[in-house]
């Protein structure tokens, strides 16, 4: 990748600043992996029978953002973005008729909601209820969990992007 405009996390910062920066860095990584590709390229699947594609990852991570921020701290009943089922993360992977505009609009909206929830929280000790587990969780735990989700899926994005057009890096 030749254009890497991501802002690196601080080398010295508070726990919150560091978590926020690493999470944003991973979000920017996903966007960078999709940069310059059209709908068809973003829908290219990894290998049969997998439905995994870059667009599927964007859709899935929109669901992750919603499930771990909005549903935990604001509205446990908020519907999934692409599924009628309460905890069906697989529906997002069917990006066969999706577009960049649709997927990125949903993902960006969820990211902004997540950022707002985090900014408005008095501390990382804010407690919410994870509806899938019916257990209390802290904002700190949520941020770490979502950060790990991005790290895992950005590894997939590396391979998917290389498969689409040979682009590697960052």
XYZ file of N, CA and C in Angstrom:
510
model
N 0.861 -1.154 0.000
C 0.000 0.000 0.000
C 0.914 1.225 0.000
N 0.652 2.112 -0.912
C 1.515 3.288 -1.013
C 0.990 4.475 -0.226
N -0.306 4.631 -0.109
C -0.876 5.752 0.640
C -1.309 5.285 2.018
N -0.496 5.563 2.986
C -0.817 5.205 4.358
C -0.956 6.489 5.159
N -2.198 6.963 5.275
C -2.477 8.205 5.984
C -2.957 7.967 7.410
N -2.831 6.720 7.875
C -3.295 6.423 9.228
C -2.469 7.186 10.251
N -3.132 7.556 11.341
C -2.456 8.231 12.449
C -2.119 7.167 13.473
N -0.842 7.010 13.733
C -0.396 5.996 14.687
C -0.765 6.349 16.112
N -0.940 5.324 16.925
C -1.255 5.546 18.336
C -0.102 6.249 19.048
N -0.399 6.958 20.134
C 0.660 7.665 20.856
C 1.612 6.686 21.526
N 2.858 7.062 21.583
C 3.838 6.236 22.284
C 3.721 6.415 23.785
N 3.239 7.576 24.191
C 2.976 7.865 25.593
C 1.579 8.462 25.673
N 0.716 7.862 26.427
C -0.635 8.388 26.558
C -1.362 7.655 27.670
N -2.489 8.190 28.046
C -3.294 7.531 29.070
C -3.864 6.239 28.495
N -4.392 5.427 29.375
C -5.032 4.184 28.943
C -6.129 4.481 27.915
N -6.939 5.454 28.200
C -8.066 5.775 27.323
C -7.590 6.310 25.979
N -6.628 7.231 26.012
C -6.087 7.769 24.760
C -5.474 6.658 23.912
N -4.791 5.741 24.562
C -4.138 4.649 23.848
C -5.165 3.699 23.238
N -6.164 3.294 24.014
C -7.204 2.407 23.483
C -7.947 3.066 22.328
N -8.322 4.327 22.512
C -9.033 5.067 21.472
C -8.198 5.134 20.192
N -6.926 5.459 20.333
C -6.055 5.613 19.169
C -5.816 4.279 18.459
N -5.596 3.218 19.217
C -5.405 1.911 18.580
C -6.671 1.457 17.868
N -7.824 1.697 18.464
C -9.080 1.314 17.818
C -9.284 2.107 16.535
N -9.045 3.405 16.580
C -9.175 4.210 15.363
C -8.158 3.795 14.300
N -6.962 3.439 14.724
C -5.933 2.976 13.794
C -6.403 1.707 13.070
N -7.017 0.798 13.812
C -7.530 -0.426 13.188
C -8.709 -0.130 12.266
N -9.560 0.810 12.653
C -10.664 1.211 11.770
C -10.109 1.788 10.479
N -9.102 2.649 10.594
C -8.480 3.239 9.413
C -7.806 2.179 8.545
N -7.293 1.137 9.167
C -6.663 0.050 8.421
C -7.688 -0.652 7.544
N -8.865 -0.922 8.091
C -9.915 -1.559 7.290
C -10.262 -0.691 6.084
N -10.461 0.599 6.313
C -10.791 1.507 5.210
C -9.670 1.533 4.174
N -8.429 1.541 4.637
C -7.282 1.576 3.730
C -7.231 0.315 2.867
N -7.550 -0.829 3.457
C -7.529 -2.090 2.701
C -8.575 -2.104 1.598
N -9.620 -1.300 1.741
C -10.688 -1.248 0.746
C -10.520 -0.096 -0.244
N -9.576 0.777 0.012
C -9.398 1.988 -0.798
C -9.113 1.654 -2.252
N -9.749 2.414 -3.125
C -9.484 2.308 -4.554
C -10.172 1.150 -5.254
N -10.994 0.399 -4.543
C -11.673 -0.748 -5.148
C -13.140 -0.434 -5.395
N -13.660 -0.962 -6.480
C -15.077 -0.818 -6.801
C -15.907 -1.922 -6.166
N -17.205 -1.844 -6.363
C -18.130 -2.807 -5.759
C -17.773 -4.251 -6.091
N -17.523 -4.536 -7.357
C -17.226 -5.921 -7.760
C -15.972 -6.433 -7.070
N -14.944 -5.621 -7.025
C -13.696 -6.032 -6.380
C -13.899 -6.235 -4.880
N -14.664 -5.352 -4.259
C -14.929 -5.483 -2.828
C -15.771 -6.715 -2.505
N -16.541 -7.181 -3.481
C -17.372 -8.376 -3.282
C -16.638 -9.675 -3.600
N -15.423 -9.600 -4.129
C -14.690 -10.825 -4.479
C -14.492 -11.671 -3.238
N -14.885 -12.928 -3.341
C -14.826 -13.843 -2.202
C -13.468 -14.525 -2.120
N -13.116 -14.906 -0.913
C -11.798 -15.489 -0.670
C -11.628 -16.826 -1.377
N -12.485 -17.777 -1.084
C -12.447 -19.093 -1.716
C -13.711 -19.844 -1.325
N -14.216 -20.666 -2.224
C -15.429 -21.432 -1.886
C -15.144 -22.377 -0.718
N -16.062 -22.575 0.165
C -17.431 -22.075 0.162
C -17.587 -20.763 0.937
N -16.493 -20.157 1.353
C -16.553 -18.961 2.183
C -17.216 -17.789 1.457
N -17.997 -17.025 2.197
C -18.601 -15.796 1.677
C -17.743 -14.583 2.018
N -16.577 -14.816 2.606
C -15.727 -13.728 3.077
C -15.213 -12.871 1.925
N -15.425 -11.581 2.064
C -14.933 -10.585 1.102
C -14.635 -9.320 1.886
N -13.963 -8.381 1.239
C -13.703 -7.110 1.921
C -15.016 -6.418 2.287
N -15.981 -6.436 1.386
C -17.267 -5.793 1.670
C -17.989 -6.513 2.809
N -17.864 -7.838 2.849
C -18.464 -8.599 3.941
C -17.839 -8.207 5.278
N -16.536 -7.968 5.281
C -15.874 -7.550 6.521
C -16.359 -6.179 6.983
N -16.532 -5.261 6.056
C -17.045 -3.931 6.417
C -18.432 -4.077 7.031
N -19.274 -4.886 6.399
C -20.629 -5.106 6.920
C -20.575 -5.768 8.304
N -19.739 -6.781 8.435
C -19.622 -7.481 9.716
C -19.152 -6.530 10.814
N -18.181 -5.699 10.506
C -17.666 -4.794 11.530
C -18.647 -3.682 11.867
N -19.549 -3.363 10.968
C -20.656 -2.463 11.327
C -21.529 -3.135 12.385
N -21.788 -4.434 12.205
C -22.570 -5.192 13.193
C -21.831 -5.258 14.529
N -20.523 -5.477 14.474
C -19.717 -5.545 15.698
C -19.787 -4.223 16.454
N -19.602 -3.122 15.744
C -19.686 -1.802 16.392
C -21.050 -1.633 17.066
N -22.112 -1.981 16.342
C -23.458 -1.822 16.910
C -23.652 -2.716 18.120
N -23.258 -3.978 17.994
C -23.485 -4.948 19.069
C -22.712 -4.617 20.336
N -21.533 -4.028 20.182
C -20.679 -3.817 21.350
C -20.732 -2.408 21.912
N -21.212 -1.457 21.181
C -21.339 -0.106 21.738
C -22.813 0.258 21.903
N -23.530 0.395 20.814
C -24.928 0.837 20.875
C -25.788 -0.100 21.725
N -25.686 -1.408 21.459
C -26.553 -2.363 22.164
C -26.145 -2.546 23.623
N -24.896 -2.362 23.944
C -24.442 -2.524 25.332
C -24.736 -1.289 26.179
N -24.540 -0.105 25.603
C -24.621 1.109 26.415
C -25.848 1.975 26.155
N -26.566 1.742 25.068
C -27.712 2.623 24.769
C -29.028 1.899 24.548
N -29.034 0.857 23.737
C -30.298 0.248 23.339
C -30.104 -1.234 23.067
N -30.325 -2.042 24.084
C -30.142 -3.496 23.955
C -31.044 -4.095 22.885
N -32.116 -3.398 22.541
C -33.067 -3.908 21.556
C -32.796 -3.402 20.140
N -31.757 -2.618 19.956
C -31.442 -2.115 18.609
C -31.270 -3.315 17.680
N -31.959 -3.307 16.541
C -31.848 -4.456 15.641
C -30.463 -4.533 15.012
N -30.126 -5.725 14.582
C -28.898 -5.891 13.821
C -29.065 -5.097 12.529
N -27.986 -4.775 11.874
C -28.052 -3.971 10.658
C -28.597 -4.791 9.496
N -28.160 -6.047 9.349
C -28.531 -6.850 8.185
C -29.299 -8.115 8.504
N -29.678 -8.319 9.726
C -30.370 -9.555 10.077
C -31.571 -9.281 10.952
N -32.562 -10.122 10.802
C -33.736 -10.072 11.673
C -33.451 -10.784 13.003
N -32.439 -11.640 13.014
C -32.063 -12.399 14.205
C -31.233 -11.524 15.141
N -31.463 -11.647 16.414
C -30.813 -10.773 17.400
C -29.284 -10.841 17.402
N -28.710 -12.000 17.192
C -27.256 -12.135 17.280
C -26.675 -12.835 16.056
N -27.285 -12.607 14.915
C -26.844 -13.246 13.675
C -25.807 -12.375 12.984
N -24.549 -12.651 13.259
C -23.471 -11.897 12.627
C -23.154 -12.433 11.233
N -23.656 -13.615 10.909
C -23.356 -14.231 9.618
C -24.068 -13.547 8.455
N -25.242 -12.990 8.701
C -26.001 -12.348 7.617
C -25.185 -11.245 6.953
N -24.363 -10.572 7.708
C -23.547 -9.485 7.161
C -22.546 -9.989 6.132
N -22.180 -11.261 6.218
C -21.187 -11.799 5.289
C -21.745 -11.999 3.883
N -23.057 -11.976 3.735
C -23.629 -12.083 2.386
C -23.660 -10.697 1.760
N -22.566 -10.355 1.114
C -22.438 -9.035 0.494
C -22.671 -9.120 -1.009
N -23.303 -10.188 -1.464
C -23.457 -10.435 -2.905
C -24.223 -9.329 -3.629
N -25.129 -8.668 -2.949
C -25.873 -7.583 -3.605
C -25.592 -6.232 -2.935
N -24.591 -6.201 -2.110
C -24.248 -4.977 -1.395
C -23.373 -4.073 -2.264
N -23.293 -2.829 -1.855
C -22.431 -1.868 -2.540
C -21.508 -1.214 -1.518
N -20.446 -0.624 -2.026
C -19.535 0.135 -1.163
C -20.320 1.211 -0.422
N -21.168 1.932 -1.146
C -21.911 3.037 -0.542
C -22.768 2.550 0.622
N -23.491 1.466 0.419
C -24.368 0.935 1.461
C -23.568 0.459 2.672
N -22.560 -0.367 2.424
C -21.789 -0.957 3.523
C -21.017 0.098 4.299
N -20.354 1.001 3.578
C -19.556 2.015 4.268
C -20.432 3.024 4.995
N -21.596 3.337 4.453
C -22.502 4.259 5.155
C -22.922 3.664 6.497
N -23.274 2.389 6.499
C -23.677 1.732 7.745
C -22.505 1.644 8.715
N -21.342 1.236 8.206
C -20.160 1.094 9.061
C -19.755 2.445 9.650
N -19.674 3.473 8.822
C -19.281 4.801 9.301
C -20.267 5.345 10.328
N -21.557 5.097 10.126
C -22.563 5.551 11.092
C -22.370 4.851 12.438
N -22.116 3.560 12.404
C -21.907 2.823 13.648
C -20.615 3.248 14.339
N -19.568 3.485 13.559
C -18.306 3.958 14.143
C -18.532 5.294 14.837
N -19.268 6.185 14.209
C -19.521 7.491 14.836
C -20.335 7.354 16.116
N -21.310 6.447 16.112
C -22.081 6.205 17.334
C -21.176 5.661 18.426
N -20.307 4.727 18.073
C -19.373 4.150 19.040
C -18.447 5.217 19.604
N -17.926 6.056 18.730
C -17.036 7.133 19.186
C -17.766 8.080 20.136
N -19.004 8.417 19.807
C -19.784 9.321 20.659
C -20.011 8.695 22.034
N -20.381 7.429 22.060
C -20.614 6.744 23.336
C -19.345 6.765 24.173
N -18.220 6.465 23.554
C -16.949 6.460 24.289
C -16.593 7.856 24.787
N -16.736 8.872 23.931
C -16.399 10.251 24.320
C -17.263 10.737 25.477
N -18.540 10.369 25.466
C -19.468 10.847 26.487
C -19.334 10.116 27.812
N -18.687 8.976 27.815
C -18.535 8.192 29.046
C -17.579 8.908 29.999
N -17.945 8.947 31.256
C -17.092 9.596 32.255
C -15.758 8.870 32.414
N -15.771 7.559 32.239
C -14.533 6.786 32.377
C -14.681 5.446 31.667
N -13.579 4.742 31.592
C -13.592 3.396 31.013
C -14.303 2.404 31.926
N -14.640 2.835 33.116
C -15.360 1.986 34.060
C -16.869 2.002 33.824
N -17.337 2.764 32.838
C -18.761 2.748 32.500
C -19.211 1.305 32.313
N -20.345 0.956 32.902
C -20.851 -0.413 32.826
C -22.111 -0.454 31.982
N -22.166 -1.437 31.109
C -23.348 -1.709 30.311
C -23.621 -3.201 30.364
N -24.713 -3.601 29.753
C -25.074 -5.022 29.742
C -24.940 -5.561 28.327
N -24.132 -6.583 28.153
C -23.988 -7.240 26.864
C -25.208 -8.150 26.710
N -26.154 -7.807 25.818
C -27.406 -8.554 25.754
C -27.250 -10.020 25.341
N -26.246 -10.328 24.568
C -26.049 -11.719 24.148
C -25.680 -12.599 25.340
N -24.855 -12.065 26.234
C -24.413 -12.822 27.402
C -25.273 -12.569 28.628
N -26.037 -11.451 28.579
C -26.810 -10.994 29.735
C -25.897 -10.799 30.944
N -24.744 -10.183 30.670
C -23.752 -9.908 31.716
C -23.284 -8.467 31.602
N -22.890 -7.904 32.734
C -22.342 -6.560 32.737
C -20.917 -6.573 32.223
N -20.585 -5.527 31.472
C -19.237 -5.356 30.921
C -18.863 -3.884 31.031
N -17.560 -3.617 31.104
C -17.098 -2.233 31.175
C -16.796 -1.707 29.773
N -16.782 -0.407 29.653
C -16.372 0.219 28.400
C -14.956 -0.215 28.041
N -14.106 -0.344 29.019
C -12.718 -0.803 28.805
C -12.733 -2.162 28.104
N -13.512 -3.111 28.632
C -13.591 -4.449 28.053
C -14.126 -4.385 26.623
N -15.138 -3.561 26.403
C -15.732 -3.424 25.071
C -14.702 -2.889 24.082
N -13.968 -1.866 24.486
C -12.969 -1.298 23.576
C -11.891 -2.315 23.229
N -11.447 -3.079 24.213
C -10.432 -4.103 23.950
C -11.012 -5.187 23.049
N -12.234 -5.618 23.323
C -12.863 -6.653 22.503
C -12.994 -6.207 21.045
N -13.480 -5.004 20.835
C -13.669 -4.510 19.469
C -12.312 -4.309 18.788
N -11.335 -3.850 19.522
C -9.979 -3.723 18.983
C -9.468 -5.084 18.503
N -9.692 -6.119 19.284
C -9.273 -7.462 18.887
C -10.043 -7.947 17.662
N -11.322 -7.620 17.578
C -12.113 -7.981 16.389
C -11.505 -7.365 15.136
N -11.171 -6.084 15.216
C -10.559 -5.422 14.060
C -9.210 -6.048 13.712
N -8.397 -6.318 14.717
C -7.096 -6.914 14.452
C -7.227 -8.240 13.723
N -8.142 -9.048 14.197
C -8.388 -10.361 13.576
C -8.862 -10.200 12.138
N -9.855 -9.355 11.945
C -10.444 -9.216 10.609
C -9.560 -8.418 9.659
N -8.726 -7.532 10.186
C -7.789 -6.846 9.298
C -6.729 -7.803 8.769
N -6.437 -8.851 9.507
C -5.579 -9.907 8.983
C -6.233 -10.583 7.792
N -7.539 -10.834 7.896
C -8.281 -11.376 6.751
C -8.244 -10.388 5.588
N -8.419 -9.105 5.915
C -8.443 -8.069 4.870
C -7.120 -8.017 4.118
N -6.004 -8.231 4.813
C -4.697 -8.271 4.140
C -4.706 -9.322 3.029
N -5.153 -10.512 3.366
C -5.154 -11.609 2.395
C -6.173 -11.374 1.281
N -7.339 -10.865 1.653
C -8.366 -10.597 0.647
C -7.887 -9.555 -0.355
N -7.290 -8.480 0.138
C -6.817 -7.419 -0.774
C -5.733 -7.956 -1.692
N -4.842 -8.731 -1.169
C -3.792 -9.301 -2.015
C -4.418 -10.187 -3.089
N -5.449 -10.924 -2.750
C -6.135 -11.776 -3.716
C -6.862 -10.991 -4.787
N -7.359 -9.806 -4.455
C -8.099 -8.994 -5.414
C -7.169 -8.398 -6.467
N -6.096 -7.749 -6.024
C -5.249 -7.040 -7.006
C -3.755 -7.121 -6.727
N -3.368 -7.992 -5.788
C -1.952 -8.160 -5.506
C -1.360 -7.140 -4.558
N -2.163 -6.192 -4.085
C -1.664 -5.157 -3.192
C -1.370 -5.737 -1.820
N -0.187 -5.448 -1.311
C 0.213 -5.920 0.009
C 0.756 -4.740 0.814
N 0.874 -4.965 2.117
C 1.486 -3.954 2.965
C 0.532 -3.356 3.967
N 1.145 -2.708 4.948
C 0.434 -2.025 6.041
C -0.740 -2.850 6.474
